[in-house]
Coordinates of C-alpha atoms in Angstrom, one line a residue:
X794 CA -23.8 -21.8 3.6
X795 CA -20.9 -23.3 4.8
X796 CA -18.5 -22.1 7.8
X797 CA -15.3 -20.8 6.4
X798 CA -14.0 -17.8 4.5
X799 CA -11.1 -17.6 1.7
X800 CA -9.0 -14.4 2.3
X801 CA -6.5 -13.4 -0.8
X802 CA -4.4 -10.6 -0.4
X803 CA -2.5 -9.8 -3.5
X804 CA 0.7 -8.0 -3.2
X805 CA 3.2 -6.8 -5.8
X806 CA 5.4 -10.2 -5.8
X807 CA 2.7 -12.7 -4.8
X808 CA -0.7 -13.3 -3.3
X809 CA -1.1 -14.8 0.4
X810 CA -4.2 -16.8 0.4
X811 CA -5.4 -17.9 3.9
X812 CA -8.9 -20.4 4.8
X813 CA -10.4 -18.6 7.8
X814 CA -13.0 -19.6 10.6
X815 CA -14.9 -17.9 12.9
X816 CA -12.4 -17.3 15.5
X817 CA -10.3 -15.6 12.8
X818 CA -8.2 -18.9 12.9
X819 CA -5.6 -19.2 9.8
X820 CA -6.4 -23.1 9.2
X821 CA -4.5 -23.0 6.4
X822 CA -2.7 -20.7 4.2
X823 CA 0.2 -20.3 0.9
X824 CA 2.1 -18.4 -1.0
X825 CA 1.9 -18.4 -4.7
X826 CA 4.1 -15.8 -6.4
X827 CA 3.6 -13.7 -10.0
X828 CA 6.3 -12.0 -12.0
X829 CA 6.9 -8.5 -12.1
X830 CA 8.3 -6.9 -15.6
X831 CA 10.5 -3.8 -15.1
X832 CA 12.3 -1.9 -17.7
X833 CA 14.0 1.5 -17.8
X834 CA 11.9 4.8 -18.0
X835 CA 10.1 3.9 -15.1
X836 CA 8.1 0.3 -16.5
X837 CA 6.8 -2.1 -14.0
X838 CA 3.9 -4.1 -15.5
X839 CA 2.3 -7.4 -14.5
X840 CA -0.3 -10.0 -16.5
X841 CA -3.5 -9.7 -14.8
X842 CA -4.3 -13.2 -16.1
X843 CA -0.9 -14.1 -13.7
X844 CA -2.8 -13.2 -10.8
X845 CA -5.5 -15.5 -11.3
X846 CA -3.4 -18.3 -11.9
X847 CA -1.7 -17.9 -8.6
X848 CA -5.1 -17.7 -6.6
X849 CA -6.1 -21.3 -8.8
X850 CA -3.0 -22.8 -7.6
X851 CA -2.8 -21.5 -4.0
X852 CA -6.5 -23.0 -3.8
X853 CA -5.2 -26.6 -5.3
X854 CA -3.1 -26.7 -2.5
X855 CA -5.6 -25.3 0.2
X856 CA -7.9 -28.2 -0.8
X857 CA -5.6 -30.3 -0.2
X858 CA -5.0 -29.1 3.3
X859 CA -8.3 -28.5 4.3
X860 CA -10.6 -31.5 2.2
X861 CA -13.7 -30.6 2.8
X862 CA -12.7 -26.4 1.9
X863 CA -15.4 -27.0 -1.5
X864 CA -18.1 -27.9 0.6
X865 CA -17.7 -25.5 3.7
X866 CA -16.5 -22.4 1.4
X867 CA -18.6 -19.7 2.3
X868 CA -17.2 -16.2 1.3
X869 CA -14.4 -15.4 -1.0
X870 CA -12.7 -11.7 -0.1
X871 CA -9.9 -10.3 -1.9
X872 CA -7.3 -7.5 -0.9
X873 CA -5.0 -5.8 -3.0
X874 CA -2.0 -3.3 -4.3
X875 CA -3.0 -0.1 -4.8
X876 CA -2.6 2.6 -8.0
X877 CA -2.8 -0.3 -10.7
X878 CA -4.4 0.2 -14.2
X879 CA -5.9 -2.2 -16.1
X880 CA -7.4 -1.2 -19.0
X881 CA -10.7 -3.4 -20.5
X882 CA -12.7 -4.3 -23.4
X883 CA -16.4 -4.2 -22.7
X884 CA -16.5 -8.4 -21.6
X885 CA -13.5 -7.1 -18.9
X886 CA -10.7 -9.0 -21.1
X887 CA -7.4 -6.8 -20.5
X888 CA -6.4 -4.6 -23.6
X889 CA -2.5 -4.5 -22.5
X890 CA -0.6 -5.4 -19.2
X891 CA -1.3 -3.9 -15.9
X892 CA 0.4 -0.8 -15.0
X893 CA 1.1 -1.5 -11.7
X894 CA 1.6 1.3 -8.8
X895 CA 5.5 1.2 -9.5
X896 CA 5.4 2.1 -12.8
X897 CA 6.4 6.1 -12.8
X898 CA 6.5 6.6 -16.9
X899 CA 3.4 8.7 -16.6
X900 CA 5.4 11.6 -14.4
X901 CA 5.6 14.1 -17.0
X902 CA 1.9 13.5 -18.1
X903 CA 1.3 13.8 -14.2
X904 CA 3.4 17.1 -13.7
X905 CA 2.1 18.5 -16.4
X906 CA -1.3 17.9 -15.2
X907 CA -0.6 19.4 -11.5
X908 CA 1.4 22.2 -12.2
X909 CA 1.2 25.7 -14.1
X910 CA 1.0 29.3 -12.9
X911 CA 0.6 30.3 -10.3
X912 CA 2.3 27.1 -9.0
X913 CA 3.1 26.2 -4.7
X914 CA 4.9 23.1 -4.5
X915 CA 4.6 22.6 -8.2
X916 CA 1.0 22.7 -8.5
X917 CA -1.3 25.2 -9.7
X918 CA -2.5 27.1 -7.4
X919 CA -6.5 27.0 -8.5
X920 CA -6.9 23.6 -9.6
X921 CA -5.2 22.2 -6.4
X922 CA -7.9 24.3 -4.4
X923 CA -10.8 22.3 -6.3
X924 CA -8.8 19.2 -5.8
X925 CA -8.3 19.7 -1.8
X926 CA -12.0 21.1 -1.9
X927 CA -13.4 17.7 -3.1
X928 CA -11.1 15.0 -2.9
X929 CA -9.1 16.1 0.0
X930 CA -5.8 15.7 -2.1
X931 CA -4.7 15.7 -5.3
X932 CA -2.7 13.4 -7.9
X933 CA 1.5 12.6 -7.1
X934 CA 4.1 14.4 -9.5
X935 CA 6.0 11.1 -9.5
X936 CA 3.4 9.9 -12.3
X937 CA 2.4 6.6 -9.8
X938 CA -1.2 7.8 -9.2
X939 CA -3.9 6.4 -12.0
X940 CA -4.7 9.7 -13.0
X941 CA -1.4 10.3 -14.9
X942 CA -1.7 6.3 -15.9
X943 CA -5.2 7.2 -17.5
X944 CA -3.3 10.2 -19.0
X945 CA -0.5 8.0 -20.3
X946 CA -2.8 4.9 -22.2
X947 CA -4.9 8.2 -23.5
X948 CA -1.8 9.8 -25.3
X949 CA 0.5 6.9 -25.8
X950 CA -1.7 4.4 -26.6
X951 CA -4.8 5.7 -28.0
X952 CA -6.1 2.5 -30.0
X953 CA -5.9 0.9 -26.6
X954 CA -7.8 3.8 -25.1
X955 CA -10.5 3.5 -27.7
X956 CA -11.7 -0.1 -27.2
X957 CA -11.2 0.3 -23.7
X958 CA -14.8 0.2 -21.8
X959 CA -13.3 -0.3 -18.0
X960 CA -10.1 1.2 -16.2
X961 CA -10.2 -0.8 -13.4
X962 CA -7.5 -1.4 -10.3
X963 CA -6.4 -4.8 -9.7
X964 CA -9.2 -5.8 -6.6
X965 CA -11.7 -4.7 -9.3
X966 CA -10.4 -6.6 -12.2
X967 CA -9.9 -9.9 -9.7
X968 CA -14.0 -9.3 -8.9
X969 CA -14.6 -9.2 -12.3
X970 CA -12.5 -12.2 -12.9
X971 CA -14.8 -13.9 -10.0
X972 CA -18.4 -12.6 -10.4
X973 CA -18.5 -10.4 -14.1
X974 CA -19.8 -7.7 -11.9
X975 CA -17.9 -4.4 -12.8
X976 CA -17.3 -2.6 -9.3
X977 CA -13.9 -0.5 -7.4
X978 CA -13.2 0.7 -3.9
X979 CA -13.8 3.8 -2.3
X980 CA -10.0 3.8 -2.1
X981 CA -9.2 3.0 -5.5
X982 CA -11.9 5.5 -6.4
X983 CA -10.4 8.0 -4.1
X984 CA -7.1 7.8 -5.6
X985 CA -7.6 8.5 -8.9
X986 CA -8.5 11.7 -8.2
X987 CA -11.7 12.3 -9.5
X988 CA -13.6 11.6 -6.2
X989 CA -15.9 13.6 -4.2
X990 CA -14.7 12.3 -0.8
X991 CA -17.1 15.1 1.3
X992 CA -19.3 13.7 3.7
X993 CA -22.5 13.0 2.4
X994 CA -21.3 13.5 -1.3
X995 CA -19.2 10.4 -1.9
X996 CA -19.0 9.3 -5.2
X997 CA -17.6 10.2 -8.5
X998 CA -17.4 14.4 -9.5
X999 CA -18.2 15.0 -12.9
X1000 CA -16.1 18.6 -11.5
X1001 CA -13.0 16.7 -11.2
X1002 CA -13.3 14.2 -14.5
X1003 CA -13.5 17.3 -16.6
X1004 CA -10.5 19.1 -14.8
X1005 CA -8.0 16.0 -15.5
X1006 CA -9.9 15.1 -18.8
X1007 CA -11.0 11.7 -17.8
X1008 CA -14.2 9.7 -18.8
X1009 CA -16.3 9.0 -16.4
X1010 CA -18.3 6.2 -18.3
X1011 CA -15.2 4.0 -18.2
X1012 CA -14.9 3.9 -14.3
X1013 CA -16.9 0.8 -12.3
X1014 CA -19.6 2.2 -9.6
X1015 CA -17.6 2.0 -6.3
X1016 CA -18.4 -0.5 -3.8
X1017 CA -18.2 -0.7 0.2
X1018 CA -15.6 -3.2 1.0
X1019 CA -18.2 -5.5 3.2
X1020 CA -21.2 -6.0 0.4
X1021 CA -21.8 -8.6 -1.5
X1022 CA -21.3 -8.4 -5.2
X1023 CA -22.3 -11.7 -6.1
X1024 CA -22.0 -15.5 -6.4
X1025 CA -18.9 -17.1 -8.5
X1026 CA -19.7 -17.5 -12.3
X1027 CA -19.5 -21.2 -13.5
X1028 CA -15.9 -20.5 -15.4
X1029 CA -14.8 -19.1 -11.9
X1030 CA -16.1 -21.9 -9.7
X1031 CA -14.4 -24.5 -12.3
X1032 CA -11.3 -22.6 -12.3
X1033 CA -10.8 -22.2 -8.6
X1034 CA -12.4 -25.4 -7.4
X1035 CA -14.8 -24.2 -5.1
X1036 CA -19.0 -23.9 -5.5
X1037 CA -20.9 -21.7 -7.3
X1038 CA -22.4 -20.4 -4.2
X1039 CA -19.6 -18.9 -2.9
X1040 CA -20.2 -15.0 -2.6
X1041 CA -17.5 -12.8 -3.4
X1042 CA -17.3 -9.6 -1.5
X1043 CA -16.5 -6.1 -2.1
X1044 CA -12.8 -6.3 -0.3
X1045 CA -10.8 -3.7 -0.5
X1046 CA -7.2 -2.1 -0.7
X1047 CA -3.4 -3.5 1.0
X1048 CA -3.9 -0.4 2.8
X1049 CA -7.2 -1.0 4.8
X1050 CA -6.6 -4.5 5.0
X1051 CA -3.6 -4.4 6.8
X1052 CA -5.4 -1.7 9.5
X1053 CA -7.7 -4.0 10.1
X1054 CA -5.1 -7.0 10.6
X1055 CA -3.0 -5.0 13.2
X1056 CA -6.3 -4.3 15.4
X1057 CA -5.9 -0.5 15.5
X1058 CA -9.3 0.7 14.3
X1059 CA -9.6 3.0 17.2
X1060 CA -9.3 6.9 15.7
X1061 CA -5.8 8.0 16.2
X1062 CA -4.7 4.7 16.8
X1063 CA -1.9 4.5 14.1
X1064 CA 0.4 1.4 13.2
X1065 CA 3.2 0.9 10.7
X1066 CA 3.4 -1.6 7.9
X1067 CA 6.5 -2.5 6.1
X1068 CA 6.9 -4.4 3.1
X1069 CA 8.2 -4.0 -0.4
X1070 CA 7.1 -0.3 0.6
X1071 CA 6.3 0.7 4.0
X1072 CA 3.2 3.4 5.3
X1073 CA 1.9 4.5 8.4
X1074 CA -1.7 4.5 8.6
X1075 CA -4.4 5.0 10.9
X1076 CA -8.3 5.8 11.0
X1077 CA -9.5 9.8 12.0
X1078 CA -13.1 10.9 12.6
X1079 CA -12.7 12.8 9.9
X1080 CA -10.4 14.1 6.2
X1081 CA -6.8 14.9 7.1
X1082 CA -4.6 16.9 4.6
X1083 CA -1.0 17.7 4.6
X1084 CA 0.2 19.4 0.9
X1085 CA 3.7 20.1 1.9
X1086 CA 4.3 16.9 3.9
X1087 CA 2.1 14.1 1.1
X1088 CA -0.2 12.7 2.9
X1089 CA -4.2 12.6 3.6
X1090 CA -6.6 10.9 4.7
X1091 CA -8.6 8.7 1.9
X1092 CA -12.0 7.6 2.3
X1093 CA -12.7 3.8 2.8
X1094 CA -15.0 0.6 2.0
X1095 CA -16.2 1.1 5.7
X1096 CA -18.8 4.0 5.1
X1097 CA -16.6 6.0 3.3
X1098 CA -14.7 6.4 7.2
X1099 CA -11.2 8.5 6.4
X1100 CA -7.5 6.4 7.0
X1101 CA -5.0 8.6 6.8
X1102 CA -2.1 7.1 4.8
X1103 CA 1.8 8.2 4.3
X1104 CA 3.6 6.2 2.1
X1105 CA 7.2 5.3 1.7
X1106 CA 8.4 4.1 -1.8
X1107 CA 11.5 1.8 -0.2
X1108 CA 11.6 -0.3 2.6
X1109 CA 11.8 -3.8 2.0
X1110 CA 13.0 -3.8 -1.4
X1111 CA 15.9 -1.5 0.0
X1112 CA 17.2 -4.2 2.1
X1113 CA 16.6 -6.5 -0.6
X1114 CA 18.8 -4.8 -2.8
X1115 CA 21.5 -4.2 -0.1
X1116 CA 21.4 -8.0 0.6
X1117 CA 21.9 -8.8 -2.8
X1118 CA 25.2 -6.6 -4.0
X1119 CA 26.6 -6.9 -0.1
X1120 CA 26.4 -11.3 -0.6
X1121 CA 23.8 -11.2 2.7
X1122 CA 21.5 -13.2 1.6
X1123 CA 17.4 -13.0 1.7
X1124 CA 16.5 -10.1 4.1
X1125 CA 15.1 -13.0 6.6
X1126 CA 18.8 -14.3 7.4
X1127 CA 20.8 -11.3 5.7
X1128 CA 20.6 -9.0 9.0
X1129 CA 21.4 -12.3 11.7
X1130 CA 25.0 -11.7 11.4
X1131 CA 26.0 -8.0 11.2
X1132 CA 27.9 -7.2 14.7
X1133 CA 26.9 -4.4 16.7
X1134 CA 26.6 -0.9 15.5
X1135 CA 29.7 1.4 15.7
X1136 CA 29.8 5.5 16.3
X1137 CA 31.4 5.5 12.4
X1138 CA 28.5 3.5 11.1
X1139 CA 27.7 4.9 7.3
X1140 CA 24.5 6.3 6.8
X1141 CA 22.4 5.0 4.6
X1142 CA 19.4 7.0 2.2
X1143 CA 17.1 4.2 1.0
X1144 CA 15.2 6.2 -1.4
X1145 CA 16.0 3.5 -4.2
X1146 CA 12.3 4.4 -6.0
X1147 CA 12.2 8.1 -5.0
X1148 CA 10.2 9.2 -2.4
X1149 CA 6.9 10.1 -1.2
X1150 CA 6.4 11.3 1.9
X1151 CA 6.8 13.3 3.7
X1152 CA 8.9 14.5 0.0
X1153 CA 7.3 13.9 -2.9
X1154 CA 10.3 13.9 -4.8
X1155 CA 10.2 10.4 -7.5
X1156 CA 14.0 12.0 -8.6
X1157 CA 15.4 11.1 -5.2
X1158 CA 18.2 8.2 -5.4
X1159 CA 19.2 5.9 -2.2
X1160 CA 23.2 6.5 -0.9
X1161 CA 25.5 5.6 1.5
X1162 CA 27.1 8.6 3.3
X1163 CA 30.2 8.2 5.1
X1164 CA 32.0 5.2 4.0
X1165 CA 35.5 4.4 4.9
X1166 CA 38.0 2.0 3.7
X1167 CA 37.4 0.0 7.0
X1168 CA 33.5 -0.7 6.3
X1169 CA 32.4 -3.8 5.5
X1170 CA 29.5 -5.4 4.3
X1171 CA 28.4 -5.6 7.8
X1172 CA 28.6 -2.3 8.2
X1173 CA 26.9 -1.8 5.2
X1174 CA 24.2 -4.0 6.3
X1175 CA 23.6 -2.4 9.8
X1176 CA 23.4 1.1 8.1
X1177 CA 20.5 -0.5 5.7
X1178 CA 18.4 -1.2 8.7
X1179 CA 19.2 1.3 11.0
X1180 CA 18.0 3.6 7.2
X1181 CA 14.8 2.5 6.6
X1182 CA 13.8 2.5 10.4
X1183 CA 15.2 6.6 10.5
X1184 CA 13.4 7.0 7.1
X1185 CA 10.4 5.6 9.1
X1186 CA 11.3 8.2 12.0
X1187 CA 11.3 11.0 9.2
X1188 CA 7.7 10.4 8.1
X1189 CA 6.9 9.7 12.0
X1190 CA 7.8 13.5 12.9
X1191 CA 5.2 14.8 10.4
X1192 CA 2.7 12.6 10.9
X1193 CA 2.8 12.3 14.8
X1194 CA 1.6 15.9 15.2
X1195 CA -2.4 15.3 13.5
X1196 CA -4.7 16.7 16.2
X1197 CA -6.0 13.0 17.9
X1198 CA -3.1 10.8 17.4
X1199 CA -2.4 7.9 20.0
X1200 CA 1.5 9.1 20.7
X1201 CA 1.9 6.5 23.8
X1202 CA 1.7 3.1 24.4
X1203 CA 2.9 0.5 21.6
X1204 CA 3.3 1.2 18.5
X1205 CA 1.7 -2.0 16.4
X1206 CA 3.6 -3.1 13.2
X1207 CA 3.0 -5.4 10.4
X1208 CA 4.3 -6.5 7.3
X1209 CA 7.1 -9.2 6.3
X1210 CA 9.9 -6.7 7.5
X1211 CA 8.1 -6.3 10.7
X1212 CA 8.6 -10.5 11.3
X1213 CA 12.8 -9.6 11.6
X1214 CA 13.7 -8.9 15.5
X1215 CA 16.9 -6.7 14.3
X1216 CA 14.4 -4.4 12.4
X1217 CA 11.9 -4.0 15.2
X1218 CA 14.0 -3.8 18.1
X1219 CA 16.0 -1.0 15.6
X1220 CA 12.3 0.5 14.7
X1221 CA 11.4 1.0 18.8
X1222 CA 15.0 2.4 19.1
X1223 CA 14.7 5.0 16.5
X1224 CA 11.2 6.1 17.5
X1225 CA 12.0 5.6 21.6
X1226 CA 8.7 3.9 21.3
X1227 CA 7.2 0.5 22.4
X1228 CA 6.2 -1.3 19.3
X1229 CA 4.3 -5.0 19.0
X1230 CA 4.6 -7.0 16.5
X1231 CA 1.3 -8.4 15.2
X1232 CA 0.5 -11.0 12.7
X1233 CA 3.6 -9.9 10.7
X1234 CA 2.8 -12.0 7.4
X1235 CA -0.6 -12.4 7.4
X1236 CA -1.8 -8.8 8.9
X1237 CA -3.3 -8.0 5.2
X1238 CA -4.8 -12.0 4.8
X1239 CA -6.5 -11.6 8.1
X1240 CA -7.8 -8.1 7.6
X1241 CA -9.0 -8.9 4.6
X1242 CA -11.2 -11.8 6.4
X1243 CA -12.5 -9.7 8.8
X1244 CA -14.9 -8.0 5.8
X1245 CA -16.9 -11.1 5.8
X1246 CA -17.5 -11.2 9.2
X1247 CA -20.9 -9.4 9.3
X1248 CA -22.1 -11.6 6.6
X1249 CA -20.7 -14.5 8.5
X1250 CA -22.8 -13.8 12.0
X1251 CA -19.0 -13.7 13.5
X1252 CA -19.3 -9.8 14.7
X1253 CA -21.8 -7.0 14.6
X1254 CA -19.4 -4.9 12.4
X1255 CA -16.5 -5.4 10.8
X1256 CA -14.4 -3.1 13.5
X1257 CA -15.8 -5.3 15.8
X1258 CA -13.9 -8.4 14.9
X1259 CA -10.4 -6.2 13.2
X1260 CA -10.7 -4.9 17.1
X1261 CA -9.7 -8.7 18.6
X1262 CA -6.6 -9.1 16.5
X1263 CA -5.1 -6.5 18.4
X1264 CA -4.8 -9.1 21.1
X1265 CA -2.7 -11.4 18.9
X1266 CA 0.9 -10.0 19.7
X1267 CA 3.6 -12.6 17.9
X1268 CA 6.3 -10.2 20.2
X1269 CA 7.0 -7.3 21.6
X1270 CA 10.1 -4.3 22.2
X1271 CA 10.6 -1.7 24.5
X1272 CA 13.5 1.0 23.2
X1273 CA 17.2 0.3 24.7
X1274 CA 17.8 3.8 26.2
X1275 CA 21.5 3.7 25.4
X1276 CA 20.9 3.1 21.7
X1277 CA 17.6 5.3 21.5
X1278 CA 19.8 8.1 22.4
X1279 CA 22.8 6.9 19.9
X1280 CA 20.0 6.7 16.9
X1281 CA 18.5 10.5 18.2
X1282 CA 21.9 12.1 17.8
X1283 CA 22.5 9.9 14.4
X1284 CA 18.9 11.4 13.3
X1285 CA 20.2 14.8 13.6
X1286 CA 23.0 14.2 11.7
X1287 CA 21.0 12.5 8.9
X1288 CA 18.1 15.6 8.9
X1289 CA 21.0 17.9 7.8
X1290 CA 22.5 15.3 4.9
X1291 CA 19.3 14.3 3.9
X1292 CA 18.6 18.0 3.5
X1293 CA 22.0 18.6 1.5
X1294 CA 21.1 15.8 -0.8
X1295 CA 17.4 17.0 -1.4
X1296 CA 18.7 20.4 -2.7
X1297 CA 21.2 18.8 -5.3
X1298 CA 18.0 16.9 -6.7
X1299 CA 16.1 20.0 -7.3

């Protein structure tokens, strides 16, 4: 057995793979990126095949950083996007591309699924009892959720459907891809939405797979994110360059990976991530459930233990987008320039993708509000950030009020946005909160690596070693009173536009 452990975490736009030691040292890490197809009517679809030729080429290069990586490989663990569909012949060969969790075609599939008299919040009102009775939640009317996806490739593509023998999510196709073993994640398992998440009941409910019309024979047994699954297969080993021997663990979701990157794994303790998207997140003792606001708890790799998750569709891909039509730039250097803010600042809606929480509304389109001839792009730029970070304070207010959540002492975040000083000193501003900044790039890489530390001999539990990466601070803001209190009287401005424009998109 050798010493080291490969983490991969696969996002939507690339996969950051990082070689690991015991001290949950990075020795070495890259970037390989993967295309994403859009299209209109709600298409985003990747090649699943794509994503193993980025983890073959990251590897080439981490060989050639670390030479002796083949022979001191030990443990290969992957992390991944959520709400993806792969569909798979019976040798795990992908029928058609991967819907991915942005592609929203299946929303009238979904919405007719959820809803039906006698509706609440456009569901019907006894199948959303059986759903909140066993799986503590229920699928999204924005169509992003697998059940609707499932739905979709059922109606719309029914040759496809028939030769299909796996639906898998894209850890669980990348572990096929490594080992042949068929397996998914508790959270992968959870959101499709035919999960029993009840304690003590875990596992797939023959209850819910009749209620949305899904087989059950086509989903993979679910897996806890720290067991073994197996060995590489010879193709795999030749592919990636590493031994036979490796063992590939059960890994898990973006989600849990990036909890366990930023150190909070105490209950309560909750901590932001923004990305493409952005979520907060946090482990509870127990399922959490909030219909009107769209989140919940969903059960994990970790013993089935809950993480409660609300997610925002936009965050970094909102400032990506204002970047690009305002001539800023990449979002690393497009905010360095941007002046202070001004009492006539626009306001900016960054709900580019529609939202989720705490609105599930996938109709909802990003605006400015309140420009004048005398903005600029600068301006423009300023109320992009200052946005996202009040879209962040939005969900905040909801989530904030769970019976056990940590409300003082710093806030962690993660995530690539988190790396950008004008964005987290905006983010502690907008929530009057303290907020460190932990391994911003690499959170989900090094969480990811923590799973393999019980089978290492590095910690008793994997808790035990996320727990020390809370230590690792890259910096740290405190709130500036003077704007705190400029971005509290802007926030009540913006809850009374932002409730305007939610009525004109229902």
């Amino acid at each position: 057995m050798g010493d080291l452990v490969i983490s991969a975490d696969f996002g939507t736009s690339g996969v950051k793979v990082g070689v690991v030691d015991s001290s949950l040292t990075v020795l070495a890490r890259v970037t390989e990126t993967y295309p994403l197809s859009l299209a209109s009517g709600g298409v985003a679809e990747q090649t699943p095949e794509d994503w193993w030729g980025a983890l073959a080429h990251a590897l080439a290069a981490l060989r050639r950083d670390v030479p002796d990586l083949s022979k001191r490989a030990s443990a290969l663990v992957f992390s991944s996007q959520l709400l993806g569909l792969i569909c798979c012949d019976v040798n795990g060969t992908p029928l058609r591309p991967c819907l991915t969790w942005l592609d929203k075609r299946a929303a009238p599939l979904g919405q007719k699924l959820i809803g039906g008299f006698p509706e609440v919040l456009g569901y019907n009102i006894p199948r959303l009892a059986k759903w909140l009775r066993i799986a503590n939640g229920a699928p999204a009317k924005n169509g992003m959720d697998p059940t609707a996806k499932m739905l979709w490739v059922m109606q719309q593509e029914p040759e496809i459907y028939a030769r299909t023998r796996w639906m898998l999510d894209v850890k669980d196709w990348l572990i096929h891809r490594a080992t042949g073993e068929f397996t998914t994640s508790p959270e992968s398992a959870n959101l499709s939405w035919v999960m029993d998440t009840r304690q003590g009941r875990e596992g797939w409910s023959d209850t819910l797979c009749a209620l949305t019309g899904i087989d059950r024979s086509k989903l993979a047994p679910i897996t806890q994110a720290d067991a073994v699954v197996g060995p590489l297969t010879a193709q795999a080993a030749a592919e990636l360059g590493l031994p036979p021997e490796v063992q590939v663990l059960g890994g898990t979701s973006d989600v849990m990976a990036s909890a366990l990157g930023s150190g909070e794994v105490a209950d309560g303790a909750l901590h932001i991530s923004i990305a493409t998207s952005a979520w907060i997140a946090g482990f509870f003792p127990n399922r959490r459930l909030s219909v009107p606001h769209s989140y919940a708890t969903v059960t994990t790799g970790l013993d089935f233990r809950p993480l409660l998750i609300a997610s925002q569709e936009n965050a970094g891909s909102a400032l990506d987008w204002v970047c690009g039509v305002t001539g800023g730039g990449a979002v690393d250097t497009g905010f360095d320039d941007i002046g202070a803010p001004q009492a006539d600042d626009p306001f900016f809606l960054p709900w580019l993708a529609g939202e989720r929480v705490p609105v599930d509304n996938d109709s909802l389109r990003g605006t400015f509000h309140g420009l004048s001839l005398h903005h600029d792009s600068a301006a423009m730029r300023r109320a992009a950030i200052e946005g996202v970070a009040l879209n962040l304070r939005w969900a905040m207010s909801k989530v904030q009020r769970e019976k056990g959540v940590q409300t003082s002492g710093a806030l962690s975040i993660v995530g690539g946005v988190a790396a950008n000083p004008i964005f987290a000193q905006t983010l502690a501003d907008a929530l009057n909160r303290d907020i460190r900044v932990c391994s911003a790039r690499h959170a989900g890489m090094l969480g990811t690596a923590t799973l393999a530390a019980p089978s290492m001999g590095w910690a008793p539990t994997v808790t035990d070693a996320a727990a020390t990466l809370k230590l690792r601070s890259s910096a740290f803001y405190s709130p500036n009173p003077d704007r705190a209190d400029a971005l509290a009287a802007r926030a009540e401005k913006l809850d009374k536009i932002r409730r305007r424009l939610i009525r004109s998109y229902t």
